[in-house]
Amino acid sequence: MKFNTVVMGGGLTGLTCGIALAKAGQRVAVVATGQSSLLFASGSLDLLGYDAQGAPVANPVEAIKTLPESHPYNKVGDVEALAAEAQALLAEAGVKTTGQATANHNRLTPIGAVKPTWLSLDGYLTIDGDKLPYNKVALMNVIGYLDFPTKFIADGLRQMGADVEIKPITLPELNEARKSPTEMRATNIAKVLGNEDIVLRLAAEINAKAGDAEAILLPAVLGIKEDVLAQLLKKQVSKPMHYVATIPPSVPGARMQALLRKRFEALGGTFLNGDKVVAGELAGDTLKSVETEKLVGTKLEAENYVLATGSFMGRGLVSDYEKVYEPVFGLDVDYIAERPEWTHDNVFEAQPYMEFGVKTDAQLHVMKDGNVINNVYAAGQVLSGNNKVKLASGEGVDMLTALAVAKNILK
Amino acid sequence: MADEMQLNNISENNFEQCLKCSICTAYCPVSGVSPLYPGPKQSGPDGERYRLKDPKFFNEALKMCLNCKRCEVACPNGVNVGDIIQKARMKYYTGKPKLRDMMLANTDFVGSMATIVAPIANFALGLGVSKAVMDTVMAIDKHRTFPSYAATKFESWFKKHAAAEQDKYSKHVSFFHGCYVNYNYPQLGKDLVKVMNACGYGVHLLDKEKCCGTALIANGLYGQAKKQGETNMESMRQAIAKGRTVVTTSSTCTFTMRDEYHHLLDMETGDVREHLTLATRFLFQLIDEGKLKLAFRDDYKKRVAYHTACHMERMGWVVYSTQLLKMIPGLDLVMLDSQCCGISGTYGFKKENYETSQKIGEPLFKAIAEANVEAVSTDCETCKWQIEMSTGVPVLNPISIIADALDVEKTIELNKNRIIVLRN
Ligand code: SF4
Ligand code: SF4
């Protein structure tokens, strides 16, 4: 099977790259192993939340200039322009966001902490500085839904000076769903709240319980495939209403995954779901073809290849007792040889292993045995030099390196 | 030492690899529609921990699993969630299958009986009274339209009208037609013969073909499933020994024989697996390798939506059928979101499952209605029943579309020339 580019990995990175290339007229295949880390998404996208010293960042574009040379942002070119492109790409796929690359805003985490971020999905609670735009809010939650610790969140809100009342809400269908208590997860609740009629009744329930609060906060449990119903609810509720991130599985994450895939396929892209690249045929410094687990006997041939397989969780990197390696091609990986150095005893410290990843040159080409492979690029969390937890830089690195790779391929 | 230790830590279905993310639950068609179903994570890797300690933790609700394997496709960690659940049902469920389940499961037997008396069977299956009897006595839901039975079985047609000509071809395949082609829709079998013959391949039936057993497995008749499986494997081995690939037109039969025989019924299939394939994959691979060319009619025009059957998704073969269809110049192909139609073989026929089944399929039916297409294409026959019954839109196997769009004369001509070119 012949393509212009084969992208390995179907998460935010792989789909961003795939969409950019397909939009430029390329024939692209994305090979996706299971659902991606988007299912853990918060509903906000980070560019750079903290600098290398751990201080909160106000202007990511400026602060990125201070990152050490080894950070992948140093290989993407014009950060501000690419960030704008990334936001536009999301919007074209139906993922509307607010925020800008030159000024972070704050988001509320599922445990009530406040963190700087770049973009938040439309309808989400965003906070400027450290004060809520309301004096009194009603924090509502679906009875039986445990992945939304309301007490923690209320504490966080109160620290910002707001008066908070916690209000449980329910509907007969939601009560029925509680028969399987372990399945009261955000994504299943979204399935129950899957039609217009029930959303209208939910709005009535919310309106009835709102009391004298100025605004309503609700866990992000609506709209697993598109956000029509989440918007409808917002319209039907008589007061300002905002969604707050939940503990995964993430409904907005599942929605982003679905919308990005749809956009990619609408542009003519081929999405190989539930498959993975298991081998490749290297000839000198060029990758000739790759093979997947499921398409036995069919080689995928392309001019260029993109490795967007993620970090340890996505299995883009694997570790055993002695080493860290890239499992498909055995590419060169940056990591510390001494295993005890991989981690810090204090789990809240920055963990060194988070910066492990494949080595790349200035154009993001990967390397094997010290030689650059000239038609294979890496993007996203598989890259070395980025601690996305410490820097709050995950989605920015995913999307900006993906766009940079697409540009390098199209050059 | 390190490698060995990690290797020894992997269990049969990777269940210890589960990191409890619940992503499988998000993509399970039953979870969220049926509140009594504990969902893949709970029924699979979580429950397995308990069941290993004490079988009394087996929960009968596990029979609500459709065995669609969408949880396995979604799992980022390669846990075979669906297999864990099916294995648990095999191991711990002690109840006996009901008469109704045995009847639904024995597609072969019921099919043969029905074909003999096809007009009566079709009439009776469509009749209000007998539907009511089935509904109350047999617990087969009255809303179901039964697939009608053909007057002449595919096998009979083949022997009478096609078999004699097949030896004149220089290349050959064997065809596992399955119960559906044989009893309900011989036209698909005829289409397959037409396409293969045009491509220069003679088509042959297997020495002995039995139902693949997917319905038997779903209804707990494992012993019978294995017996039929052994017969099929034997016949396929004979065909393979003659150098023939075994082609099929059903994703579910293919998946059952390639994967479930080994995973669930512990059968040895390694020597057969790679010689057993879907006809669309067989054709695509030949074209991809430059060994075959297809020519299509200039006047063929159709707008068709492709529906991804669950087992097609699990095999990862959607791309073969869709890339093949995309070669037809007059075909406007729309990709539907990959989601379960709700029928899952015999599951949706059972009265107790009817509502769940239709609820699962609802988003798909809506998408089909909005797609504004003349037909839906899918590689699974039970999806065909469900979609036709629920939307009224005709459903065609990709092979039938190819057969319809194919310019037979030109295709024969093209491939003749190819042989000459290769010889020069
Ligand atoms: S089986 Fe897979 S998808 Fe399900 S909870 Fe475990 S790791 Fe997550
Ligand atoms: S096989 Fe299908 S129905 Fe069964 S648990 Fe998995 S996703 Fe759910």
Coordinates of C-alpha atoms in Angstrom, one line a residue, chain A residues 1-3 27 32-36 39-40 176-183 185 187-188 191-192 195 224-226 248-249 254-255 257-258 261-262 265 268-270 272-275 293-299 301 313-315 318-323 325, chain B residues 1-3 5-6 9 17 19-23 25-42 72-78 258 273-274 281 284-285 288-289 313-317 319-320 323 326 335-339 362-363 366:
Chain A
M1 CA 0.0 0.0 0.0
K2 CA 1.5 3.3 -1.0
F3 CA 1.3 6.6 0.7
R27 CA -1.9 10.7 0.8
A32 CA -3.2 4.0 15.8
T33 CA -2.6 1.4 18.5
G34 CA -5.7 1.6 20.7
Q35 CA -7.1 4.8 22.1
S36 CA -4.5 7.5 22.8
L39 CA -8.6 10.0 26.8
F40 CA -6.7 11.5 29.8
E176 CA -30.8 3.8 36.5
A177 CA -27.2 3.9 35.4
R178 CA -26.1 3.6 39.0
K179 CA -27.2 0.0 39.0
S180 CA -23.7 -0.6 37.8
P181 CA -21.8 1.7 40.2
T182 CA -18.3 0.9 38.8
E183 CA -19.5 2.1 35.4
R185 CA -17.6 7.1 34.6
T187 CA -17.8 8.6 29.3
N188 CA -20.7 6.4 30.3
K191 CA -23.7 8.1 26.7
V192 CA -26.7 8.3 29.1
N195 CA -30.0 12.9 23.3
I224 CA -18.5 12.2 23.7
K225 CA -18.5 12.6 19.9
E226 CA -19.4 16.2 19.2
P248 CA -10.3 10.3 33.3
P249 CA -11.6 8.8 31.1
A254 CA -12.7 11.3 23.6
R255 CA -14.5 14.1 21.7
Q257 CA -10.0 12.2 19.4
A258 CA -13.2 11.6 17.5
R261 CA -10.0 11.5 13.3
K262 CA -13.1 12.6 11.5
E265 CA -10.6 11.0 7.2
G268 CA -8.9 11.7 2.5
G269 CA -6.6 10.2 5.2
T270 CA -6.5 6.5 6.0
L272 CA -5.7 2.2 10.6
N273 CA -7.4 1.7 14.0
G274 CA -6.1 -0.8 16.5
D275 CA -3.0 -1.7 14.5
E293 CA 0.7 -6.3 13.1
K294 CA -2.6 -6.8 11.3
L295 CA -1.8 -6.2 7.7
V296 CA 0.4 -9.3 7.4
G297 CA 1.8 -9.5 3.9
T298 CA 1.0 -5.9 3.0
K299 CA 3.9 -3.4 3.3
E301 CA 5.5 2.2 1.6
M313 CA 2.5 5.1 28.5
G314 CA 1.9 5.0 24.7
R315 CA 4.7 2.4 24.4
V318 CA 10.0 0.9 26.7
S319 CA 12.2 0.2 29.6
D320 CA 13.4 -3.0 31.2
Y321 CA 15.7 -3.6 34.1
E322 CA 18.8 -2.4 32.2
K323 CA 17.8 0.1 29.5
Y325 CA 14.7 1.6 24.1
Chain B
M1 CA 17.7 -12.4 33.4
A2 CA 15.8 -9.2 33.2
D3 CA 14.2 -10.0 29.9
M5 CA 11.6 -12.1 34.2
Q6 CA 9.5 -9.7 32.2
N9 CA 5.3 -12.0 33.8
Q17 CA -1.1 -5.3 31.9
L19 CA -3.7 0.0 34.2
K20 CA -7.3 0.5 35.1
C21 CA -7.8 3.5 32.8
S22 CA -11.4 2.5 31.9
I23 CA -10.9 3.4 28.2
T25 CA -15.5 0.9 29.1
A26 CA -15.8 4.2 27.2
Y27 CA -15.9 2.2 23.9
C28 CA -18.0 -0.8 25.0
P29 CA -21.4 -0.6 23.2
V30 CA -23.2 -2.3 26.0
S31 CA -21.8 -0.2 28.9
G32 CA -23.9 2.9 29.2
V33 CA -26.8 1.4 27.4
S34 CA -27.4 -1.5 29.7
P35 CA -26.9 -0.5 33.4
L36 CA -26.8 -4.1 34.6
Y37 CA -23.7 -4.9 32.6
P38 CA -20.6 -4.4 34.6
G39 CA -18.5 -3.3 31.6
P40 CA -15.3 -4.6 30.1
K41 CA -12.9 -3.5 32.8
Q42 CA -14.9 -4.9 35.6
E72 CA -9.7 -4.8 22.8
V73 CA -9.3 -2.4 19.9
A74 CA -9.6 0.6 22.3
C75 CA -7.3 -0.7 25.1
P76 CA -4.0 1.1 24.9
N77 CA -2.2 -1.7 26.7
G78 CA -3.0 -4.7 24.6
R258 CA -8.6 -17.4 12.3
R273 CA -4.4 -19.0 9.5
E274 CA -2.4 -17.1 6.9
R281 CA -8.0 -8.7 1.1
F284 CA -6.3 -6.1 -2.8
Q285 CA -3.1 -7.8 -2.1
D288 CA -1.0 -4.2 -4.6
E289 CA 1.7 -6.6 -5.7
E313 CA -12.3 -3.6 13.2
R314 CA -10.7 -6.2 15.4
M315 CA -8.9 -7.8 12.5
G316 CA -7.7 -4.4 11.3
W317 CA -8.8 -5.2 7.8
V319 CA -8.5 -0.8 4.8
Y320 CA -8.5 -3.7 2.4
Q323 CA -9.2 0.6 -0.6
K326 CA -12.2 3.2 -3.7
M335 CA -17.0 6.4 5.8
L336 CA -19.4 5.9 8.7
D337 CA -18.0 6.3 12.2
S338 CA -16.9 2.9 13.3
Q339 CA -19.5 1.7 15.9
E362 CA -29.4 4.0 17.2
P363 CA -26.4 6.3 16.5
K366 CA -29.1 7.9 12.5

